[in-house]
mmCIF file of C-alpha atoms in Angstrom:
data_model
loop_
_atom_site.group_PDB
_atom_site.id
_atom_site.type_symbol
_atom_site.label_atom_id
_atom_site.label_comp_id
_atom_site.label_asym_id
_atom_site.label_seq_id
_atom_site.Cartn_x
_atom_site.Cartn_y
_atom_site.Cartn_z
ATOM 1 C CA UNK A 220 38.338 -54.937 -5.792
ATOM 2 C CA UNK A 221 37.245 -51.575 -4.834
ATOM 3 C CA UNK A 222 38.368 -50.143 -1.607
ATOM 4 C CA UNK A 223 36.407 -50.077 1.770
ATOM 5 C CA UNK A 224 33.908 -47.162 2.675
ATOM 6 C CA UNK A 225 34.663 -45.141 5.567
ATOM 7 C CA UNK A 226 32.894 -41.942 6.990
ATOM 8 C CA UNK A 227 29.339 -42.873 5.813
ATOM 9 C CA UNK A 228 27.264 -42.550 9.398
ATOM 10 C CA UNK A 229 27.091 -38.635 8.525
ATOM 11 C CA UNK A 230 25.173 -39.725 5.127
ATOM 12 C CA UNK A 231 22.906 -42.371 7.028
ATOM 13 C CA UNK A 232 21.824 -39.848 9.544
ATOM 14 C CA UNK A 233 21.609 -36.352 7.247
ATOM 15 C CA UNK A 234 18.040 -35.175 7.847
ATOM 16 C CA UNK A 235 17.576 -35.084 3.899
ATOM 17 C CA UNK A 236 18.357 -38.765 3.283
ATOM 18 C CA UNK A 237 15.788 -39.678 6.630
ATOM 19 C CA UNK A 238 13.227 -37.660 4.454
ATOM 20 C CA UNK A 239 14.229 -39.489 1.304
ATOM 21 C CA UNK A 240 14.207 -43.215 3.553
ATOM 22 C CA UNK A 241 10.576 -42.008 4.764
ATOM 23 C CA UNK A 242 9.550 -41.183 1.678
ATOM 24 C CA UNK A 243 10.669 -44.505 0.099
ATOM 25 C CA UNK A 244 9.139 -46.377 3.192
ATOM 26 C CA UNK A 245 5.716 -45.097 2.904
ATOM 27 C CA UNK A 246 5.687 -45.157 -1.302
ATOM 28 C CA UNK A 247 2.639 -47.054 -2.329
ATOM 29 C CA UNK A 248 1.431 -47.685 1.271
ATOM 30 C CA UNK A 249 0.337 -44.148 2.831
ATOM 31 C CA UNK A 250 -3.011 -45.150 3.071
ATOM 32 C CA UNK A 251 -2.110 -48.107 5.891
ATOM 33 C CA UNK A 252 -3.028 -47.107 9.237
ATOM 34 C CA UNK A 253 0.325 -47.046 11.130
ATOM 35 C CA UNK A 254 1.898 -45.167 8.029
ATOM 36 C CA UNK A 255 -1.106 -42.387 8.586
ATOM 37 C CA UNK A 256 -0.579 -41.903 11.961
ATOM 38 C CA UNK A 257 3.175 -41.500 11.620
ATOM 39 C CA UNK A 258 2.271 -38.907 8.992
ATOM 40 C CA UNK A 259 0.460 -36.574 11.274
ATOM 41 C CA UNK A 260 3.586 -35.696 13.000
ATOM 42 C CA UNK A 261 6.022 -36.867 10.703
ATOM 43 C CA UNK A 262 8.639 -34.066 10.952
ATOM 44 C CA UNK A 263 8.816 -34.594 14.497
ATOM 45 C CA UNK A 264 8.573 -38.310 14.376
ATOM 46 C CA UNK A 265 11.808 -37.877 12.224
ATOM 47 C CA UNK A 266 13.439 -35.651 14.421
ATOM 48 C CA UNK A 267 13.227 -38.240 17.028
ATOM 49 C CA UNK A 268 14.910 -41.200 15.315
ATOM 50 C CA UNK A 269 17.304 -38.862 14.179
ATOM 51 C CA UNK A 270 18.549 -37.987 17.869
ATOM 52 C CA UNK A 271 17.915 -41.974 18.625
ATOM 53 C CA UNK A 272 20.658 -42.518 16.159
ATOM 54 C CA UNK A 273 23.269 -39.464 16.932
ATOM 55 C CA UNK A 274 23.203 -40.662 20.285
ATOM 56 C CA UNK A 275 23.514 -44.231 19.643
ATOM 57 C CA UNK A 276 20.198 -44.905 21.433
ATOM 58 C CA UNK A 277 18.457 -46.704 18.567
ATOM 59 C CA UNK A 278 16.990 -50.044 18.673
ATOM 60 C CA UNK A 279 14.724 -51.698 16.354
ATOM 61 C CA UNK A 280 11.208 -52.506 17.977
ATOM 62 C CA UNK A 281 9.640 -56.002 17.598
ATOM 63 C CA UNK A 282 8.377 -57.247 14.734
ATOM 64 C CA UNK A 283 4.684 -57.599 13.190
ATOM 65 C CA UNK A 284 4.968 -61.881 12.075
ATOM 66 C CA UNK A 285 2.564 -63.674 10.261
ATOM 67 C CA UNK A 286 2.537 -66.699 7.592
ATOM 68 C CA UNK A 287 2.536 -66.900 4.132
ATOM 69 C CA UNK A 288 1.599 -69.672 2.387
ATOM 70 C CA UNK A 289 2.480 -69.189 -1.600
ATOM 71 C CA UNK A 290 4.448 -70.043 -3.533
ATOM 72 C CA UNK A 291 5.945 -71.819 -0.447
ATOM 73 C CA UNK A 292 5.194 -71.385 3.829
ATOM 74 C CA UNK A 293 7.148 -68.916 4.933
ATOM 75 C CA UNK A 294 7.290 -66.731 8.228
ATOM 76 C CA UNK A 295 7.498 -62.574 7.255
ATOM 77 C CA UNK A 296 8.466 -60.554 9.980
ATOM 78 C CA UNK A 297 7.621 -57.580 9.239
ATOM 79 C CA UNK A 298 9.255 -54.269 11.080
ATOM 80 C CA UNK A 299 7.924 -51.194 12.805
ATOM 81 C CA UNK A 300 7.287 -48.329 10.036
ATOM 82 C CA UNK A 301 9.564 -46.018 12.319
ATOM 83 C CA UNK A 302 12.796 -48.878 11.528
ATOM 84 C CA UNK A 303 11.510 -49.335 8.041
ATOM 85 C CA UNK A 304 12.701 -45.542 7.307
ATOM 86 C CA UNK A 305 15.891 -46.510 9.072
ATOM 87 C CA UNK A 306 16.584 -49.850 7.226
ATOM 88 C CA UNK A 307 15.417 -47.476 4.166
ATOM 89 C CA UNK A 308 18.173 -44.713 5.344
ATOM 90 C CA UNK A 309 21.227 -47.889 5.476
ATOM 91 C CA UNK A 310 20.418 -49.093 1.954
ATOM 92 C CA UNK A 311 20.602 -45.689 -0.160
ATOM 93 C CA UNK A 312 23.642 -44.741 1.239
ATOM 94 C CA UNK A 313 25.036 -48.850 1.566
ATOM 95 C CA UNK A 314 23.445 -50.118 -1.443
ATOM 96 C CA UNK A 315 25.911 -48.713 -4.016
ATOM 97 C CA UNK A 316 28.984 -49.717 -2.191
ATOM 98 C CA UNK A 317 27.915 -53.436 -2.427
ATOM 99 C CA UNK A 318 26.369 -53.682 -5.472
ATOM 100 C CA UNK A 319 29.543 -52.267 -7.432
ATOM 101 C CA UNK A 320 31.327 -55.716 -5.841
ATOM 102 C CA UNK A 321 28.301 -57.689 -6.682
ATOM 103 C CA UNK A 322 28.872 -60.117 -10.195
ATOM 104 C CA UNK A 323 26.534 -59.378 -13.161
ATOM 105 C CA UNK A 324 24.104 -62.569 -13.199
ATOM 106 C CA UNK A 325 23.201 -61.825 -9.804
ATOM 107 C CA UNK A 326 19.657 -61.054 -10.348
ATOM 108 C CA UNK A 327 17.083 -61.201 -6.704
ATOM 109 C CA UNK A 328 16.494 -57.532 -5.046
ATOM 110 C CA UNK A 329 18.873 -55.235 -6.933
ATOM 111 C CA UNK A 330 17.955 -52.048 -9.388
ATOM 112 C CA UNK A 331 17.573 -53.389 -13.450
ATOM 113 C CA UNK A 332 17.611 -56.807 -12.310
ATOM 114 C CA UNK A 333 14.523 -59.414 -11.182
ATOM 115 C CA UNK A 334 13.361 -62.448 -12.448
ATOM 116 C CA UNK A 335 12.448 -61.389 -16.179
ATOM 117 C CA UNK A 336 16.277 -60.392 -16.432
ATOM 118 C CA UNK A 337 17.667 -63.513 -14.954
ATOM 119 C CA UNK A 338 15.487 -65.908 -17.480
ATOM 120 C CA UNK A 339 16.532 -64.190 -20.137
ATOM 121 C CA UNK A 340 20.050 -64.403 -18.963
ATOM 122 C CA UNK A 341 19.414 -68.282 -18.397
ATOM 123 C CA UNK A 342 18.182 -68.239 -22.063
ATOM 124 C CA UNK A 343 21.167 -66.277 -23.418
ATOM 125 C CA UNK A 344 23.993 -68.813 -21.256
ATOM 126 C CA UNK A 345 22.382 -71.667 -22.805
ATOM 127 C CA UNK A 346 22.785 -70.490 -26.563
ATOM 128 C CA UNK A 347 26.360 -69.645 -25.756
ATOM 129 C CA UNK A 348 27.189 -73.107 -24.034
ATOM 130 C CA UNK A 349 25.260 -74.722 -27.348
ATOM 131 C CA UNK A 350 27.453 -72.887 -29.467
ATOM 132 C CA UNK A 351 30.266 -74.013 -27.535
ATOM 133 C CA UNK A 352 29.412 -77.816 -26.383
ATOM 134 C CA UNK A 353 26.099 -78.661 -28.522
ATOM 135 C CA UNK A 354 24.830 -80.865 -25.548
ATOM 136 C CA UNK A 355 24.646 -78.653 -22.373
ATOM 137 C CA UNK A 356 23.979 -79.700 -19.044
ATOM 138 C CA UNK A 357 22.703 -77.569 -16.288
ATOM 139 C CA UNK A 358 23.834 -77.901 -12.139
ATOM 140 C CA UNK A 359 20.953 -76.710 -9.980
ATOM 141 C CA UNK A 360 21.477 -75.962 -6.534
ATOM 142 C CA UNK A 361 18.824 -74.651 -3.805
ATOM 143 C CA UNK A 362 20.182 -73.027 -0.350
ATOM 144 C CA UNK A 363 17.948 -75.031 2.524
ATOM 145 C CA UNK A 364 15.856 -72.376 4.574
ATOM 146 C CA UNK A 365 18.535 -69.570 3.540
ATOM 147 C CA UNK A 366 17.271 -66.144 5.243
ATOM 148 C CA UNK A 367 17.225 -68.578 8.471
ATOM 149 C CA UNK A 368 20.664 -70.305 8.173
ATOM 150 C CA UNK A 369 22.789 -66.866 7.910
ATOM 151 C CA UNK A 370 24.981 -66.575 10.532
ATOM 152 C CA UNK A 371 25.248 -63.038 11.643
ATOM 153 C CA UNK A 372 28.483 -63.297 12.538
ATOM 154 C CA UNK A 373 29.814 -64.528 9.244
ATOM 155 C CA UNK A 374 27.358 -61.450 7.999
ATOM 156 C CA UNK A 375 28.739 -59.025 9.818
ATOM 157 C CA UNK A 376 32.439 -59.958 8.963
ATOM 158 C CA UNK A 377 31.569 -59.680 5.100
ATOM 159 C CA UNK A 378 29.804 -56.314 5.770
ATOM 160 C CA UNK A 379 33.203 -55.103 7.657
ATOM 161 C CA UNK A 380 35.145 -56.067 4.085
ATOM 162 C CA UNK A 381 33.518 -53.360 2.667
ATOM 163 C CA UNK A 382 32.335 -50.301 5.272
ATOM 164 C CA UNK A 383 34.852 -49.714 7.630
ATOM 165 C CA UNK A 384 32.324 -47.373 9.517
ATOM 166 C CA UNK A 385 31.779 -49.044 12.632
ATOM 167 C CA UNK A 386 29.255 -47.044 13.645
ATOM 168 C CA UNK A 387 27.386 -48.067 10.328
ATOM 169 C CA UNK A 388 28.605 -51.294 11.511
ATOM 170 C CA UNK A 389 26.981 -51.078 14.873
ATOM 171 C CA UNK A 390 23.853 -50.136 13.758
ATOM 172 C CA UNK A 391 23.194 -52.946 11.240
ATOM 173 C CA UNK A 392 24.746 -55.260 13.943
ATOM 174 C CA UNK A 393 21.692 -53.812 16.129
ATOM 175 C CA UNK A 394 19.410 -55.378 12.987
ATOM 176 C CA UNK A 395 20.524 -58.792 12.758
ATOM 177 C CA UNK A 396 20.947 -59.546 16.304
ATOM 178 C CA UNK A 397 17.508 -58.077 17.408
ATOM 179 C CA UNK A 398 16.096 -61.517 17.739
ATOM 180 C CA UNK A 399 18.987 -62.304 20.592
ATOM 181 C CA UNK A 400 23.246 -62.162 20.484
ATOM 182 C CA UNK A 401 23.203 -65.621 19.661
ATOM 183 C CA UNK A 402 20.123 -66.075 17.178
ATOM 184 C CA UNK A 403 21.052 -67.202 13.830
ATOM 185 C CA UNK A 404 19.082 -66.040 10.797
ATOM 186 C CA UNK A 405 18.073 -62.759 8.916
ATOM 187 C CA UNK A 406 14.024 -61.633 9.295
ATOM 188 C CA UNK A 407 12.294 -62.255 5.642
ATOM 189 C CA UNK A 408 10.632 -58.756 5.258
ATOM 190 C CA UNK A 409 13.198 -56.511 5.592
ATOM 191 C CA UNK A 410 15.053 -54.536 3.509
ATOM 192 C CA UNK A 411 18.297 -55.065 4.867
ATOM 193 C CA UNK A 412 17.748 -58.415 4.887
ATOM 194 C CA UNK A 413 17.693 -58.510 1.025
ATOM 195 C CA UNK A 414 20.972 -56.372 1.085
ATOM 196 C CA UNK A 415 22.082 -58.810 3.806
ATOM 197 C CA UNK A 416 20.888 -62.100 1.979
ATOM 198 C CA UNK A 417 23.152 -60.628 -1.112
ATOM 199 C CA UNK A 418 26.169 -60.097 0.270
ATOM 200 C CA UNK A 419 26.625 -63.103 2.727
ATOM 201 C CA UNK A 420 26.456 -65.511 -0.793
ATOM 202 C CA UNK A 421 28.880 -62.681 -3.029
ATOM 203 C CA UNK A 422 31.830 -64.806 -2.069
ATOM 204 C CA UNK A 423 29.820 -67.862 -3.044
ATOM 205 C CA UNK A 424 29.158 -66.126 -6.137
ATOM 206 C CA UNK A 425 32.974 -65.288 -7.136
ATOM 207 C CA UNK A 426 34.201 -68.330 -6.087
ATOM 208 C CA UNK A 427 32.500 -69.976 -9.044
ATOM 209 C CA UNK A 428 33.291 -67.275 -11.552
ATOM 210 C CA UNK A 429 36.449 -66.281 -10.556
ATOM 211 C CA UNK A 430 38.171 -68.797 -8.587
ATOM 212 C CA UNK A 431 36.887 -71.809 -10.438
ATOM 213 C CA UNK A 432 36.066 -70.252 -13.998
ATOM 214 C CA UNK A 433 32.285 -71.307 -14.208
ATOM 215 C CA UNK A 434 31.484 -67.814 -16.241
ATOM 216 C CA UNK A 435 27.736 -70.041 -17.504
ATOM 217 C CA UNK A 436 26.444 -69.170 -13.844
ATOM 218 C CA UNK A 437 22.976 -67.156 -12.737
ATOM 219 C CA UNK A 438 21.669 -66.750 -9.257
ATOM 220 C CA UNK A 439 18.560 -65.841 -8.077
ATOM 221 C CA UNK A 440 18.798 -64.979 -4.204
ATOM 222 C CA UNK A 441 19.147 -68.720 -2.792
ATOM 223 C CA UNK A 442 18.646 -70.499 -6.300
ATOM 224 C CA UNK A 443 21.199 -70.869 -8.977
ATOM 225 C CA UNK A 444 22.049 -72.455 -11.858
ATOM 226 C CA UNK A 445 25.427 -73.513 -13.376
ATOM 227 C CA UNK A 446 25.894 -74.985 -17.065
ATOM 228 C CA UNK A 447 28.246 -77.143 -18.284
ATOM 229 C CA UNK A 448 29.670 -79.949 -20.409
ATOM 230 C CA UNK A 449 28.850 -83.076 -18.863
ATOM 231 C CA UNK A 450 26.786 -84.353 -15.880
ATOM 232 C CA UNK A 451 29.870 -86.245 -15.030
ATOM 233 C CA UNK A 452 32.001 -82.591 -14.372
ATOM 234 C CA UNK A 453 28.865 -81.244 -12.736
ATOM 235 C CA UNK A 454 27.891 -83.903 -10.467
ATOM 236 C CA UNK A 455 31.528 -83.500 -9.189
ATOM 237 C CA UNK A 456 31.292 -79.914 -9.030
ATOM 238 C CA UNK A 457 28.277 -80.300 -6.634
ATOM 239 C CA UNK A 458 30.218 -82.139 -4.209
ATOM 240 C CA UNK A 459 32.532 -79.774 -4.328
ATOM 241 C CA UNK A 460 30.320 -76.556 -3.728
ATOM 242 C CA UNK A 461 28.369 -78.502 -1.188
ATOM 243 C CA UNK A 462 31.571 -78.405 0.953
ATOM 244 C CA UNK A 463 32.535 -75.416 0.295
ATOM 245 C CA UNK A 464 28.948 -73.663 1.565
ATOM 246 C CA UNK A 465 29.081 -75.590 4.914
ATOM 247 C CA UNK A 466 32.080 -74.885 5.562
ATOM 248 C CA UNK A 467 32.755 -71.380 4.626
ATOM 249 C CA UNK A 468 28.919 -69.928 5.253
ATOM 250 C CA UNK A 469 27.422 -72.932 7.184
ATOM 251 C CA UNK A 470 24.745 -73.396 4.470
ATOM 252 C CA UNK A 471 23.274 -76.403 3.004
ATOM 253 C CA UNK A 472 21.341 -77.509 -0.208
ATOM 254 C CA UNK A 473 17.925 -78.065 0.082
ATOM 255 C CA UNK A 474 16.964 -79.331 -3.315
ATOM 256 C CA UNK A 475 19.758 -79.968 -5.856
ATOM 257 C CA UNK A 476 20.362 -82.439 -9.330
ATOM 258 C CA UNK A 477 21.970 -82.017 -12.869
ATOM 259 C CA UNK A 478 19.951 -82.614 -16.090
ATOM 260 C CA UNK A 479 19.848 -81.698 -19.762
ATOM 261 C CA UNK A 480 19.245 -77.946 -20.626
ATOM 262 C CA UNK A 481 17.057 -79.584 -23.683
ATOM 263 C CA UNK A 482 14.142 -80.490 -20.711
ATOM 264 C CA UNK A 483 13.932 -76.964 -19.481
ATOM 265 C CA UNK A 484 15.176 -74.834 -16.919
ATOM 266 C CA UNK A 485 12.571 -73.952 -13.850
ATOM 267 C CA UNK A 486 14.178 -71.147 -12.398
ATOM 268 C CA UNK A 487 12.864 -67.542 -11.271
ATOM 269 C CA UNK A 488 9.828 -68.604 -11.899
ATOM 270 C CA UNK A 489 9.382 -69.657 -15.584
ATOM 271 C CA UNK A 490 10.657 -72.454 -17.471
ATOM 272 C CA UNK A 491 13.823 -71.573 -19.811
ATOM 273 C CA UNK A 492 14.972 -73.127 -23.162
ATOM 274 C CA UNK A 493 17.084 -71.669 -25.616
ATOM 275 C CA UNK A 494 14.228 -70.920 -27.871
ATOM 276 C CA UNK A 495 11.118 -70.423 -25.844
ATOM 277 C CA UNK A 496 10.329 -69.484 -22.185
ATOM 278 C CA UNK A 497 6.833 -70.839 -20.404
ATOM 279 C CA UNK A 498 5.020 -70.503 -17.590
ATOM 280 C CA UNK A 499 5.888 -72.408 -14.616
ATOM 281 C CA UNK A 500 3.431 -75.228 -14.223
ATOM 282 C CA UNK A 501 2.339 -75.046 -10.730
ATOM 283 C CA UNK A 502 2.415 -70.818 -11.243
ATOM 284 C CA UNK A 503 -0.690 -71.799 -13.759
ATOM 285 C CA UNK A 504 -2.374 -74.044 -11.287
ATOM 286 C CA UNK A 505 -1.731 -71.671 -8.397
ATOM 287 C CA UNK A 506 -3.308 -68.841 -10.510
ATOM 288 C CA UNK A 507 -6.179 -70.886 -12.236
ATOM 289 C CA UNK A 508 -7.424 -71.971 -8.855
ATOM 290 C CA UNK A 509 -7.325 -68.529 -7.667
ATOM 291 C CA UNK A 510 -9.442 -66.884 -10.579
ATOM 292 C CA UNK A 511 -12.454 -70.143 -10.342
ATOM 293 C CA UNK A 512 -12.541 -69.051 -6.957
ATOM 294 C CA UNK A 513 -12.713 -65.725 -7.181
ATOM 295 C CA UNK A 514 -15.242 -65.972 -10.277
ATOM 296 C CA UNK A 515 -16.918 -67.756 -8.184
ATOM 297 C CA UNK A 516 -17.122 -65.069 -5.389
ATOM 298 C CA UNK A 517 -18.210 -63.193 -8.140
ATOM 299 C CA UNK A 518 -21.293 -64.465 -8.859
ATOM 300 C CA UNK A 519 -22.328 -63.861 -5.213
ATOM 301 C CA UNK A 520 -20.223 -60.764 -4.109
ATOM 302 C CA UNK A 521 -20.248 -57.538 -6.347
ATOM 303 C CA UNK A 522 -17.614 -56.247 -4.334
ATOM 304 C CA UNK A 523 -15.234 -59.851 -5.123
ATOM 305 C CA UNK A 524 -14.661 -57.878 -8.800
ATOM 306 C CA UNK A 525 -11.669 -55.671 -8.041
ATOM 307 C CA UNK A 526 -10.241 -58.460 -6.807
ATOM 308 C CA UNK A 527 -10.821 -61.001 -10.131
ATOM 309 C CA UNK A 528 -9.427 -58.236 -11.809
ATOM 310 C CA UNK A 529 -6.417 -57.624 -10.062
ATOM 311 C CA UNK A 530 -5.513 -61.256 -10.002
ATOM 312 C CA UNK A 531 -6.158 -61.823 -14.073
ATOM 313 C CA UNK A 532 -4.023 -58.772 -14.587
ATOM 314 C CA UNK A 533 -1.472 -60.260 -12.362
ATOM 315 C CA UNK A 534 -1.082 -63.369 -14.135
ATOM 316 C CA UNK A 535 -1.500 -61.743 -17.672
ATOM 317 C CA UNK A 536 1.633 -59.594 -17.224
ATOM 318 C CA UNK A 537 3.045 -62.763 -15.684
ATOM 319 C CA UNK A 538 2.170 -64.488 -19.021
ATOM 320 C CA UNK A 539 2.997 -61.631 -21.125
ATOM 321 C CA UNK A 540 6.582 -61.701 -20.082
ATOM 322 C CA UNK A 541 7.054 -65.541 -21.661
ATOM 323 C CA UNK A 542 5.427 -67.466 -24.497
ATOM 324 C CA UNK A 543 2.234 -67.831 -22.558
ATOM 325 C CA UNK A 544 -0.283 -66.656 -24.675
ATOM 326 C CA UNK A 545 -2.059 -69.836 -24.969
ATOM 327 C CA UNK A 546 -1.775 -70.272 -21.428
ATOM 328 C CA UNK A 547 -3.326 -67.204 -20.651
ATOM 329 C CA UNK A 548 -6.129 -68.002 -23.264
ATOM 330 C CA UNK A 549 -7.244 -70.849 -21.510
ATOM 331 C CA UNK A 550 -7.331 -69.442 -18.210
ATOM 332 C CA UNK A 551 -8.992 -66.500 -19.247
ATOM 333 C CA UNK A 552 -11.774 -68.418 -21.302
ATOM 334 C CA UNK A 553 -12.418 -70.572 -17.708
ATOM 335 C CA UNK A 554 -13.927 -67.535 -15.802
ATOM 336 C CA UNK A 555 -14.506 -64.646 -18.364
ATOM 337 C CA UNK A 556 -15.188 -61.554 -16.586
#
């Protein structure tokens, strides 16, 4: 395993990388009203959360919350722009030290990776376990309410296997507790949170590759897939890695169940076989019912056709991606426009 990181405050502080962090932070969203302000003065809006964090004087500033309802309810709290440049400051310099610990088919919030990548690495896995087994099976396992159940402490005790800075230390400790010393849970919105969310299930990760040999593995943040033999093996497996989340990162399974790789695997957001990849079904229905409405906008809002637009090109490069032609076809001939 590579060796722990040391002297690194100097890099999360240097004025260039707080220029590079702002720059990042603001990329594809200078036009938002809290980013413009900032801009006016930005040089000396930098200088001051550069002295904040010399002197140790830093603390993040509540968050903006609000709901999301697709694909699933969800609470994003989103944080001040000022601590966006600083979470963006912690993950150029921290990023790299993680990720080179990080296994391959890890595939949520990390460079050359997303969902595309970890379908086609599903794909790939199950003509490999074919070739080796001809029946494959496939262990599914889904972390209940994950960025809530992380226990900062456990977090923060992972982090310290890898920077030994403890004033990087202290500052990302300043992150994760903002919501109170003894809050559990990482903020969904945040970019350290996605670091964060990565490395607290890393040792889940090598624990099945390494420690147990189950190489036919894929994650996707809190959803991942195993492949094997026989349900029989798997079904026992489960047990196993059920006990092994609660007790060594207090997590449980939310949704969970082994089945035959020959009925398709729903994961990352497409269904996977080893010859074909589709669109997820309620992706479809989700879209479809957001282009009738939209047309239907249309037909009594000029201004609703950006938006119709936007959303068909969304869901044709979703389509694009899989064998969805057809798919795309029919949604497309429902509100032509």
């Amino acid at each position: 395993m590579p060796k722990t990181a040391g002297d690194l405050w100097g890099d999360i502080v240097s004025w260039d990388n707080l220029v590079a962090a702002y720059m990042n932070a603001r990329r594809g969203k200078r036009f938002k009203p809290d980013i413009m302000r900032f801009h006016l003065n930005w040089e000396e809006e930098l200088l001051n959360i550069h002295n904040h964090l010399i002197w140790g004087s830093w603390q993040p500033k509540p968050f903006s919350a609000f709901p999301v309802y697709e694909p699933k309810e969800r609470l994003i709290e989103a944080p001040h722009f000022s601590d966006r440049i600083v979470h963006h400051a912690m993950h150029r310099v921290l990023e790299p030290y993680f990720e080179r610990r990080f296994i391959h088919h890890s595939y949520a919030c990390r460079r050359g990776k997303g969902t595309h990548a970890a379908c086609a690495a599903v794909q790939k896995l199950i003509r490999r376990a074919q070739k080796r087994w001809g029946r494959v099976y496939v262990l599914q396992g889904d972390i209940r309410k994950y960025f809530p159940s992380i226990v900062p402490d456990i977090l923060l005790r992972l982090v310290r296997r890898v920077i030994r800075d403890e004033r990087v230390v202290d500052l990302w400790e300043r992150i994760v507790r903002c919501c109170g010393p003894t809050q559990v849970g990482l903020p969904v919105g945040v970019l350290t949170s996605q670091l964060g969310a990565n490395v607290y299930l890393d040792p889940f990760d090598h624990y099945v590759t390494d420690d147990l040999g189950y190489g036919l593995y894929v994650r996707y943040m809190d959803d991942w897939v195993i492949l094997g033999p026989s349900k029989q093996e798997l079904w026992k497996l489960l047990g196993h890695l059920e006990e092994w989340l609660q007790d060594n990162l207090c997590l449980r399974l939310s949704k969970y169940g082994v089945y035959p790789a020959a009925q398709g695997v729903d994961f990352a957001g497409y269904r996977t076989w080893s010859t074909h990849i589709l669109p997820r079904k309620r992706n479809t229905k989700r879209a479809r019912r957001r282009i009738k409405r939209l047309a239907r906008l249309c037909a009594l809002r000029c201004d609703k056709q950006e938006a119709l637009r936007a959303v068909k090109a969304s869901f044709w490069g979703y389509t694009k991606f899989c064998s969805g032609a057809t798919t795309w076809k029919k949604v497309d001939e429902e509100t032509l426009g």
